[in-house]
Coordinates of C-alpha atoms in Angstrom, one line a residue:
X1 CA -48.5 -133.1 -107.2
X2 CA -52.1 -131.7 -106.7
X3 CA -53.9 -131.3 -103.3
X4 CA -56.3 -134.0 -104.3
X5 CA -53.4 -136.5 -104.9
X6 CA -51.7 -135.6 -101.6
X7 CA -55.0 -136.2 -99.7
X8 CA -55.3 -139.6 -101.5
X9 CA -51.7 -140.5 -100.4
X10 CA -52.1 -139.6 -96.8
X11 CA -55.7 -141.0 -96.3
X12 CA -54.7 -144.4 -95.1
X13 CA -51.6 -143.6 -93.1
X14 CA -51.7 -144.6 -89.5
X15 CA -50.2 -141.5 -88.1
X16 CA -51.6 -137.9 -88.4
X17 CA -50.3 -135.9 -91.4
X18 CA -51.2 -132.2 -91.9
X19 CA -50.6 -129.6 -94.7
X20 CA -50.7 -126.0 -93.5
X21 CA -49.6 -122.5 -94.6
X22 CA -47.2 -120.3 -92.8
X23 CA -50.1 -118.5 -91.0
X24 CA -51.4 -121.8 -89.7
X25 CA -54.3 -122.4 -92.0
X26 CA -54.8 -126.2 -92.4
X27 CA -55.0 -127.1 -96.1
X28 CA -55.4 -130.8 -95.7
X29 CA -55.4 -133.4 -92.9
X30 CA -55.8 -137.2 -93.0
X31 CA -58.3 -139.3 -90.9
X32 CA -55.6 -140.1 -88.3
X33 CA -55.2 -136.5 -87.6
X34 CA -59.0 -135.9 -87.2
X35 CA -59.2 -138.9 -85.0
X36 CA -56.6 -137.4 -82.6
X37 CA -58.1 -133.9 -82.7
X38 CA -61.5 -133.7 -84.2
X39 CA -61.1 -130.0 -85.0
X40 CA -57.8 -130.7 -86.8
X41 CA -59.2 -130.7 -90.4
X42 CA -59.1 -128.7 -93.6
X43 CA -60.0 -125.2 -92.9
X44 CA -58.9 -125.1 -89.2
X45 CA -56.2 -123.0 -87.8
X46 CA -53.2 -124.4 -85.9
X47 CA -53.1 -121.2 -83.9
X48 CA -56.6 -121.7 -82.7
X49 CA -55.8 -125.2 -81.7
X50 CA -52.4 -124.5 -80.1
X51 CA -52.0 -124.8 -76.3
X52 CA -48.6 -123.2 -76.1
X53 CA -47.5 -119.6 -76.8
X54 CA -48.4 -118.8 -80.5
X55 CA -44.8 -117.5 -81.0
X56 CA -43.5 -121.0 -80.4
X57 CA -45.7 -122.3 -83.3
X58 CA -44.8 -119.4 -85.4
X59 CA -41.1 -120.1 -84.9
X60 CA -41.6 -123.8 -85.7
X61 CA -43.5 -123.1 -88.9
X62 CA -40.9 -120.5 -90.0
X63 CA -38.2 -123.1 -89.4
X64 CA -40.1 -125.8 -91.3
X65 CA -40.9 -123.6 -94.2
X66 CA -37.2 -122.8 -94.8
X67 CA -36.1 -126.5 -94.6
X68 CA -35.6 -128.7 -97.5
X69 CA -35.5 -131.8 -95.3
X70 CA -37.6 -132.9 -92.3
X71 CA -36.8 -131.1 -88.9
X72 CA -38.0 -132.4 -85.6
X73 CA -40.4 -130.3 -83.4
X74 CA -43.2 -130.5 -80.9
X75 CA -46.7 -129.3 -80.8
X76 CA -49.3 -129.1 -78.0
X77 CA -52.9 -128.9 -79.4
X78 CA -56.2 -128.8 -77.6
X79 CA -58.8 -131.6 -78.1
X80 CA -62.5 -131.2 -78.4
X81 CA -62.8 -130.9 -74.5
X82 CA -60.0 -128.2 -74.4
X83 CA -57.5 -130.8 -73.0
X84 CA -53.9 -130.7 -74.2
X85 CA -52.6 -133.3 -76.5
X86 CA -48.9 -133.5 -77.1
X87 CA -47.4 -134.5 -80.4
X88 CA -43.8 -135.1 -81.5
X89 CA -43.6 -133.9 -85.2
X90 CA -41.4 -133.5 -88.1
X91 CA -42.0 -130.7 -90.6
X92 CA -40.6 -129.8 -94.0
X93 CA -41.6 -127.3 -96.6
X94 CA -43.9 -128.9 -99.3
X95 CA -42.0 -127.9 -102.4
X96 CA -44.8 -129.3 -104.7
X97 CA -47.5 -127.0 -103.3
X98 CA -48.4 -124.4 -106.1
X99 CA -50.4 -122.0 -103.9
X100 CA -49.5 -118.3 -103.4
X101 CA -48.3 -119.1 -99.8
X102 CA -45.7 -121.6 -99.0
X103 CA -46.9 -124.7 -97.2
X104 CA -45.4 -127.0 -94.6
X105 CA -46.0 -130.8 -94.5
X106 CA -46.2 -132.0 -90.8
X107 CA -46.0 -135.6 -89.7
X108 CA -47.4 -136.0 -86.1
X109 CA -46.8 -138.7 -83.5
X110 CA -48.9 -138.5 -80.3
X111 CA -47.0 -138.8 -77.1
X112 CA -48.0 -140.7 -74.1
X113 CA -47.4 -139.6 -70.4
X114 CA -43.9 -141.2 -70.4
X115 CA -42.7 -138.9 -73.2
X116 CA -43.3 -135.6 -71.5
X117 CA -39.7 -135.3 -70.4
X118 CA -38.4 -136.0 -73.9
X119 CA -40.7 -133.3 -75.3
X120 CA -39.7 -130.9 -72.6
X121 CA -36.0 -131.5 -73.2
X122 CA -36.5 -130.9 -76.9
X123 CA -38.4 -127.7 -76.2
X124 CA -35.6 -126.5 -73.9
X125 CA -33.0 -127.4 -76.5
X126 CA -35.0 -125.6 -79.1
X127 CA -35.4 -122.7 -76.9
X128 CA -31.6 -122.5 -76.2
X129 CA -30.7 -122.8 -79.8
X130 CA -33.2 -120.0 -80.6
X131 CA -31.8 -117.8 -77.9
X132 CA -28.2 -118.4 -79.2
X133 CA -29.4 -117.6 -82.8
X134 CA -31.1 -114.4 -81.7
X135 CA -27.9 -113.2 -79.8
X136 CA -25.8 -114.0 -82.9
X137 CA -28.3 -112.2 -85.2
X138 CA -28.3 -109.2 -82.9
X139 CA -24.6 -109.0 -83.1
X140 CA -24.5 -109.3 -86.8
X141 CA -27.6 -107.3 -87.7
X142 CA -25.8 -104.5 -89.5
X143 CA -23.7 -107.0 -91.5
X144 CA -26.7 -108.9 -92.5
X145 CA -28.6 -105.8 -93.4
X146 CA -25.7 -104.9 -95.8
X147 CA -25.7 -108.3 -97.3
X148 CA -29.5 -108.2 -97.8
X149 CA -29.4 -104.9 -99.4
X150 CA -26.7 -106.1 -101.8
X151 CA -28.7 -109.2 -102.6
X152 CA -31.8 -107.2 -103.4
X153 CA -29.8 -104.9 -105.6
X154 CA -28.4 -107.9 -107.4
X155 CA -31.9 -109.4 -107.7
X156 CA -33.3 -106.2 -109.1
X157 CA -30.6 -106.1 -111.7
X158 CA -31.4 -109.7 -112.6
X159 CA -35.0 -108.9 -113.0
X160 CA -34.0 -106.2 -115.4
X161 CA -32.0 -108.6 -117.6
X162 CA -34.8 -111.1 -117.4
X163 CA -37.3 -108.5 -118.5
X164 CA -35.2 -107.3 -121.3
X165 CA -34.6 -110.8 -122.6
X166 CA -38.2 -111.8 -122.3
X167 CA -39.3 -108.9 -124.4
X168 CA -36.6 -109.5 -127.0
X169 CA -38.0 -111.4 -130.1
X170 CA -35.2 -110.9 -132.6
X171 CA -31.5 -111.8 -132.3
X172 CA -30.7 -108.1 -132.6
X173 CA -32.8 -107.3 -129.6
X174 CA -31.3 -110.1 -127.4
X175 CA -27.8 -109.0 -128.3
X176 CA -28.8 -105.4 -127.5
X177 CA -30.2 -106.5 -124.1
X178 CA -27.1 -108.4 -123.1
X179 CA -24.8 -105.5 -124.1
X180 CA -27.0 -103.0 -122.1
X181 CA -27.6 -105.0 -118.9
X182 CA -25.4 -108.1 -118.5
X183 CA -22.3 -106.3 -117.1
X184 CA -24.2 -104.5 -114.5
X185 CA -26.2 -107.7 -113.5
X186 CA -22.9 -109.5 -112.9
X187 CA -21.1 -106.4 -111.5
X188 CA -18.2 -106.8 -113.8
X189 CA -16.2 -104.6 -116.1
X190 CA -17.6 -106.0 -119.3
X191 CA -19.0 -109.0 -121.2
X192 CA -18.5 -110.3 -124.6
X193 CA -21.2 -112.5 -126.3
X194 CA -19.8 -115.1 -128.4
X195 CA -22.2 -117.0 -130.7
X196 CA -22.2 -119.9 -133.2
X197 CA -24.1 -118.1 -135.9
X198 CA -24.6 -121.2 -138.1
X199 CA -26.2 -123.1 -135.2
X200 CA -28.5 -120.3 -134.4
X201 CA -29.6 -119.2 -137.9
X202 CA -28.7 -121.5 -140.8
X203 CA -27.7 -119.7 -144.0
X204 CA -30.4 -119.7 -146.7
X205 CA -27.8 -119.0 -149.4
X206 CA -24.0 -119.0 -149.7
X207 CA -22.2 -115.9 -148.3
X208 CA -24.8 -114.8 -145.9
X209 CA -23.5 -113.0 -142.9
X210 CA -25.5 -113.1 -139.7
X211 CA -24.1 -109.8 -138.7
X212 CA -26.5 -108.1 -141.1
X213 CA -29.2 -109.0 -138.6
X214 CA -27.7 -107.3 -135.5
X215 CA -25.2 -104.7 -134.3
X216 CA -21.6 -105.6 -133.6
X217 CA -21.9 -106.3 -129.9
X218 CA -21.1 -110.0 -130.2
X219 CA -18.4 -112.4 -131.7
X220 CA -19.1 -114.8 -134.4
X221 CA -17.5 -118.2 -133.6
X222 CA -18.3 -119.6 -137.0
X223 CA -16.5 -117.0 -139.0
X224 CA -12.8 -117.2 -140.0
X225 CA -10.8 -116.1 -137.0
X226 CA -13.6 -116.5 -134.8
X227 CA -12.0 -119.1 -132.4
X228 CA -11.7 -117.8 -129.0
X229 CA -8.5 -118.1 -127.0
X230 CA -8.4 -119.4 -123.5
X231 CA -9.7 -117.0 -121.0
X232 CA -7.2 -114.4 -119.7
X233 CA -6.3 -114.1 -116.0
X234 CA -9.2 -112.5 -114.2
X235 CA -11.6 -113.4 -116.8
X236 CA -14.3 -116.2 -116.9
X237 CA -16.0 -117.9 -119.9
X238 CA -19.2 -119.8 -119.5
X239 CA -20.8 -122.0 -122.2
X240 CA -24.2 -121.0 -123.4
X241 CA -26.2 -124.1 -123.8
X242 CA -30.0 -124.4 -124.5
X243 CA -32.0 -127.4 -125.5
X244 CA -28.9 -129.6 -125.5
X245 CA -27.2 -127.2 -128.1
X246 CA -24.1 -125.2 -127.3
X247 CA -24.9 -121.8 -129.0
X248 CA -22.0 -119.9 -127.8
X249 CA -20.3 -118.6 -124.8
X250 CA -20.3 -115.6 -122.3
X251 CA -16.9 -114.1 -121.6
X252 CA -16.7 -112.0 -118.5
X253 CA -14.0 -109.4 -117.6
X254 CA -14.2 -109.4 -113.8
X255 CA -13.0 -106.4 -111.7
X256 CA -9.8 -106.6 -109.8
X257 CA -10.3 -108.7 -106.6
X258 CA -14.0 -109.3 -107.3
X259 CA -14.7 -112.6 -109.0
X260 CA -18.4 -113.1 -109.8
X261 CA -20.3 -115.8 -107.9
X262 CA -20.1 -118.9 -110.1
X263 CA -23.7 -119.9 -109.4
X264 CA -25.0 -116.4 -110.2
X265 CA -22.9 -116.3 -113.4
X266 CA -24.3 -119.7 -114.5
X267 CA -27.9 -118.6 -113.8
X268 CA -27.3 -115.4 -116.0
X269 CA -25.7 -117.5 -118.7
X270 CA -28.6 -119.9 -118.8
X271 CA -31.1 -117.0 -119.2
X272 CA -29.1 -115.6 -122.0
X273 CA -28.7 -119.0 -123.7
X274 CA -32.4 -119.7 -123.7
X275 CA -33.1 -116.2 -125.2
X276 CA -30.4 -116.6 -127.8
X277 CA -31.8 -119.9 -128.8
X278 CA -35.4 -118.8 -128.9
X279 CA -34.4 -115.7 -131.0
X280 CA -32.3 -117.8 -133.4
X281 CA -35.2 -120.1 -134.0
X282 CA -37.6 -117.1 -134.6
X283 CA -35.0 -115.4 -136.9
X284 CA -34.6 -118.5 -139.0
X285 CA -38.4 -119.2 -139.2
X286 CA -39.1 -115.5 -140.0
X287 CA -36.4 -115.4 -142.7
X288 CA -37.8 -118.6 -144.3
X289 CA -41.3 -117.3 -144.2
X290 CA -40.2 -113.9 -145.7
X291 CA -38.3 -115.6 -148.6
X292 CA -41.4 -117.7 -149.3
X293 CA -43.8 -114.8 -149.1
X294 CA -41.6 -112.5 -151.3
X295 CA -41.3 -115.3 -153.9
X296 CA -45.0 -115.0 -154.5
X297 CA -44.5 -111.5 -156.1
X298 CA -43.7 -111.8 -159.8
X299 CA -40.3 -111.1 -161.4
X300 CA -41.0 -108.6 -164.1
X301 CA -39.6 -109.3 -167.5
X302 CA -37.4 -106.9 -169.3
X303 CA -39.5 -105.3 -172.0
X304 CA -38.0 -103.3 -174.9
X305 CA -39.1 -99.6 -174.9
X306 CA -40.3 -99.7 -171.2
X307 CA -38.5 -98.7 -168.1
X308 CA -39.9 -100.1 -164.9
X309 CA -39.5 -99.8 -161.1
X310 CA -41.3 -101.6 -158.4
X311 CA -41.6 -101.3 -154.6
X312 CA -43.4 -103.3 -152.0
X313 CA -43.8 -102.5 -148.3
X314 CA -45.7 -104.7 -146.0
X315 CA -48.1 -103.3 -143.5
X316 CA -47.1 -105.7 -140.8
X317 CA -43.7 -107.0 -139.4
X318 CA -45.2 -110.5 -139.1
X319 CA -46.2 -111.0 -142.7
X320 CA -44.0 -109.7 -145.5
X321 CA -46.6 -110.1 -148.3
X322 CA -50.4 -109.5 -148.2
X323 CA -52.8 -109.4 -151.1
X324 CA -51.2 -106.7 -153.3
X325 CA -49.8 -107.6 -156.7
X326 CA -48.4 -106.0 -159.8
X327 CA -47.2 -107.4 -163.2
X328 CA -46.1 -106.5 -166.7
X329 CA -46.9 -108.6 -169.8
X330 CA -44.9 -108.3 -173.0
X331 CA -47.7 -109.1 -175.5
X332 CA -46.3 -108.5 -178.9
X333 CA -44.2 -105.9 -180.7
X334 CA -46.8 -103.2 -180.3
X335 CA -48.6 -104.0 -177.0
X336 CA -47.5 -104.0 -173.3
X337 CA -50.0 -105.1 -170.6
X338 CA -49.8 -103.9 -167.0
X339 CA -51.8 -105.0 -164.0
X340 CA -52.1 -103.9 -160.3
X341 CA -54.5 -104.9 -157.6
X342 CA -55.2 -105.6 -154.0
X343 CA -57.1 -108.6 -152.5
X344 CA -59.3 -107.2 -149.5
X345 CA -57.7 -108.0 -146.2
X346 CA -54.2 -108.7 -145.0
X347 CA -52.3 -111.8 -144.2
X348 CA -51.3 -115.2 -145.5
X349 CA -54.8 -116.1 -146.9
X350 CA -54.8 -113.1 -148.9
X351 CA -51.3 -113.7 -150.1
X352 CA -52.2 -117.2 -151.3
X353 CA -55.2 -115.7 -153.2
X354 CA -53.0 -112.9 -154.7
X355 CA -50.5 -115.6 -155.9
X356 CA -53.3 -117.5 -157.7
X357 CA -54.6 -114.3 -159.1
X358 CA -51.1 -113.6 -160.7
X359 CA -51.1 -117.0 -162.3
X360 CA -54.7 -116.7 -163.5
X361 CA -54.1 -113.2 -164.9
X362 CA -51.1 -114.4 -166.9
X363 CA -53.2 -117.0 -168.5
X364 CA -56.1 -114.6 -169.1
X365 CA -53.8 -111.9 -170.6
X366 CA -52.2 -114.4 -173.0
X367 CA -55.7 -114.8 -174.6
X368 CA -57.4 -111.4 -174.0
X369 CA -54.5 -109.0 -173.3
X370 CA -55.2 -106.5 -176.1
X371 CA -58.9 -106.2 -174.7
X372 CA -58.7 -104.6 -171.3
X373 CA -62.4 -104.8 -170.6
X374 CA -62.4 -108.5 -171.4
X375 CA -59.4 -109.1 -169.1
X376 CA -61.3 -107.8 -166.0
X377 CA -64.5 -109.6 -167.0
X378 CA -62.6 -112.8 -167.1
X379 CA -60.7 -112.1 -163.8
X380 CA -64.1 -111.2 -162.1
X381 CA -65.5 -114.5 -163.3
X382 CA -62.5 -116.4 -162.1
X383 CA -62.5 -114.9 -158.5
X384 CA -66.2 -115.4 -158.1
X385 CA -66.0 -119.1 -159.1
X386 CA -62.8 -120.2 -157.4
X387 CA -62.4 -117.8 -154.5
X388 CA -66.0 -117.1 -153.6
X389 CA -66.4 -114.4 -150.9
X390 CA -63.1 -112.8 -151.8
X391 CA -63.0 -109.3 -153.3
X392 CA -60.1 -107.4 -155.0
X393 CA -59.6 -104.1 -156.5
X394 CA -57.7 -104.2 -159.8
X395 CA -56.6 -102.2 -162.8
X396 CA -55.5 -103.4 -166.2
X397 CA -53.7 -101.2 -168.7
X398 CA -52.7 -101.8 -172.3
X399 CA -49.9 -99.6 -173.8
X400 CA -49.8 -99.4 -177.6
X401 CA -46.1 -98.5 -178.6
X402 CA -46.6 -96.9 -182.1
X403 CA -49.4 -94.5 -181.0
X404 CA -48.4 -94.1 -177.3
X405 CA -52.0 -94.8 -176.5
X406 CA -52.8 -96.1 -172.9
X407 CA -56.1 -98.0 -172.6
X408 CA -57.1 -98.7 -169.0
X409 CA -59.9 -100.2 -167.1
X410 CA -60.3 -100.1 -163.2
X411 CA -62.3 -102.2 -160.9
X412 CA -62.7 -100.2 -157.6
X413 CA -59.0 -99.3 -157.8
X414 CA -57.3 -96.0 -157.2
X415 CA -56.6 -94.0 -160.4
X416 CA -53.2 -94.2 -162.0
X417 CA -51.0 -91.0 -161.9
X418 CA -49.4 -89.8 -165.1
X419 CA -46.3 -87.8 -164.1
X420 CA -45.0 -85.3 -166.7
X421 CA -41.3 -84.5 -167.0
X422 CA -41.8 -80.9 -165.6
X423 CA -43.4 -82.4 -162.4
X424 CA -47.0 -81.7 -163.1
X425 CA -49.4 -84.7 -163.0
X426 CA -52.8 -85.9 -163.8
X427 CA -55.0 -88.7 -162.6
X428 CA -56.6 -91.3 -165.0
X429 CA -60.0 -91.3 -163.2
X430 CA -62.0 -92.8 -166.1
X431 CA -65.1 -94.9 -165.7
X432 CA -66.0 -96.1 -162.2
X433 CA -66.5 -99.9 -161.8
X434 CA -67.0 -102.2 -158.8
X435 CA -64.2 -104.5 -157.5
X436 CA -63.9 -108.0 -159.0
X437 CA -65.2 -111.0 -157.2
X438 CA -68.5 -110.2 -155.3
X439 CA -70.8 -109.4 -158.3
X440 CA -70.9 -112.0 -161.1
X441 CA -71.7 -110.7 -164.6
X442 CA -70.3 -107.1 -164.0
X443 CA -69.2 -105.4 -167.2
X444 CA -66.2 -103.2 -166.9
X445 CA -65.7 -100.2 -169.1
X446 CA -62.4 -98.9 -170.4
X447 CA -60.9 -95.5 -171.2
X448 CA -57.9 -94.2 -173.2
X449 CA -55.3 -91.5 -173.0
X450 CA -52.1 -90.6 -174.8
X451 CA -48.7 -90.3 -173.2
X452 CA -46.3 -87.7 -174.1
X453 CA -42.6 -88.2 -174.5
X454 CA -41.0 -88.6 -171.1
X455 CA -44.3 -89.2 -169.3
X456 CA -44.3 -91.8 -166.5
X457 CA -47.3 -93.7 -165.0
X458 CA -47.5 -94.6 -161.4
X459 CA -49.7 -97.6 -160.4
X460 CA -50.3 -98.2 -156.8
X461 CA -52.5 -99.8 -154.1
X462 CA -54.7 -97.9 -151.6
X463 CA -52.2 -98.5 -148.8
X464 CA -50.1 -95.7 -150.2
X465 CA -52.8 -93.1 -149.9
X466 CA -55.4 -94.2 -147.3
X467 CA -55.2 -93.0 -143.7
X468 CA -57.6 -93.4 -140.8
X469 CA -60.0 -90.5 -140.3
X470 CA -58.7 -88.8 -143.5
X471 CA -60.6 -88.2 -146.8
X472 CA -59.2 -90.2 -149.8
X473 CA -58.8 -87.0 -151.7
X474 CA -56.1 -85.8 -149.2
X475 CA -54.0 -88.9 -150.0
X476 CA -54.4 -88.2 -153.7
X477 CA -53.4 -84.7 -153.3
X478 CA -50.2 -85.7 -151.4
X479 CA -49.2 -87.8 -154.4
X480 CA -49.6 -84.8 -156.9
X481 CA -47.5 -82.7 -154.5
X482 CA -44.8 -85.4 -154.3
X483 CA -44.7 -85.5 -158.2
X484 CA -43.6 -81.9 -158.2
X485 CA -40.3 -83.1 -156.7
X486 CA -39.8 -85.8 -159.2
X487 CA -38.0 -83.8 -161.9
X488 CA -34.8 -85.4 -163.0
X489 CA -35.1 -88.5 -160.9
X490 CA -34.3 -92.0 -162.3
X491 CA -37.0 -94.6 -162.1
X492 CA -35.6 -96.3 -159.0
X493 CA -35.3 -93.0 -157.0
X494 CA -38.8 -91.9 -158.2
X495 CA -40.3 -95.1 -157.0
X496 CA -38.6 -94.7 -153.5
X497 CA -39.8 -91.1 -153.4
X498 CA -43.4 -92.1 -153.7
X499 CA -43.1 -95.1 -151.4
X500 CA -41.8 -92.9 -148.6
X501 CA -43.6 -89.6 -149.5
X502 CA -44.9 -89.2 -146.0
X503 CA -42.0 -90.0 -143.5
X504 CA -43.0 -91.1 -140.1
X505 CA -46.5 -92.0 -141.1
X506 CA -48.1 -95.3 -139.9
X507 CA -49.1 -97.5 -142.8
X508 CA -51.6 -100.1 -141.6
X509 CA -52.0 -101.7 -145.1
X510 CA -49.5 -103.0 -147.7
X511 CA -48.1 -100.7 -150.3
X512 CA -47.4 -101.9 -153.8
X513 CA -46.0 -99.6 -156.5
X514 CA -45.4 -100.2 -160.2
X515 CA -43.8 -97.3 -162.1
X516 CA -43.3 -97.3 -165.8
X517 CA -41.9 -95.0 -168.4
X518 CA -42.2 -95.8 -172.1
X519 CA -39.4 -94.7 -174.4
X520 CA -38.5 -95.1 -178.0
X521 CA -35.4 -97.3 -178.3
X522 CA -32.6 -95.9 -180.4
X523 CA -32.8 -96.9 -184.1
X524 CA -30.3 -99.4 -185.1
X525 CA -27.2 -98.1 -186.7
X526 CA -27.2 -98.4 -190.5
X527 CA -25.3 -101.3 -191.9
X528 CA -22.3 -100.3 -194.0

């Protein structure tokens, strides 16, 4: 309920109705209240209008603000002439009020002269009760203080669990938060989190195990042998239910002679259930998105006479694939085509453009694959026509098996690195051409080199070498230094070496690597 709606409801009531805060500030009053006391309106203070000792009003307000149901009381207020006006009233906390201070809703009934003894009697009774309560509180002060301290400590531990669960996005983080804090929050010896993994994160393929996503601080109820026996003596088990779905249970091993408060245990279980459910939905959506995004990257064909290895690392945990791509084309018996590139930007729009470029390039290479310059000319035309405003760096290479000649053309892309068997290396700088997309009619120039036996060629995107506030040459120098440690490594290990050549570094952009090593297949054995 809003304050406006409350005022509309009480406007026509025949008896005075007032809404005020604990410090006596009047938030709303109807016409009947203002008619009884002209100063009794929104913005006034009950303490300024009170005839009696302000402590009496303060005690009344404190009682009403703690009450969930109407409690009787009495008020004596001054009218416009300073004359006392007595009211019999009932007050209750306005639970609907959203303001920073609690508010009490008061219903007043003006008393005539014949009701003075009733009012006085009620005041005397209220005073007697207050004196008795104070005497009891004085006698029990130490005990209440200890109880209050224990409640504050428990509330503080509950805040810690709430904060840990609120900041946990993945299922692994939720499980870790429960394992680290739940036992202390409940003041028990230990807790066991039991989850229905298939309800939380449906399998995307047969044989998937949800335990791959988390540590072992939980029990999977959906695995063979996952059925939980009845709780042992001294142990409690509370179902975890969120959004009408039972996602598991929380088993609690209580301390001897100290059974946790059931309401407190239920409140903790509800928080854990909501966090687990939320993390399960996030995990499922994230894995589906990850599968879809990774499916955009091509599956490289097996090409005779060519060893390949690829690696891809996203620059963000939220998006698994950006605008980087690589591909290999088996053109004919003598020629192998290679491409790598990077759409400017990072995110799903760039990933969509990247997927369309891969498809377009495969069509272009089928027609023009033995003419590297023509391939990038056509790609530039395609990107300008169908993805206007987008830009990409790219490189296309053509390897001629019989002569070991590598013809390459680059469009604003970092130079490929040729790695020799002894660990030395050289860059294929070649002609400099602008990226594809922004400038129609650009003519791209190609260059050639010859590979020696055992040479490998590393194609990569700029995310591998670029760092903020660092010259590009520094990143290129790091790759040549890394190549010195490449002697004797197989293609897979060599690709991993370059992908992680700077441990602990922050990579703000995607990294795509395509590593190739041509070789001469063994001659077929002579037929007898």
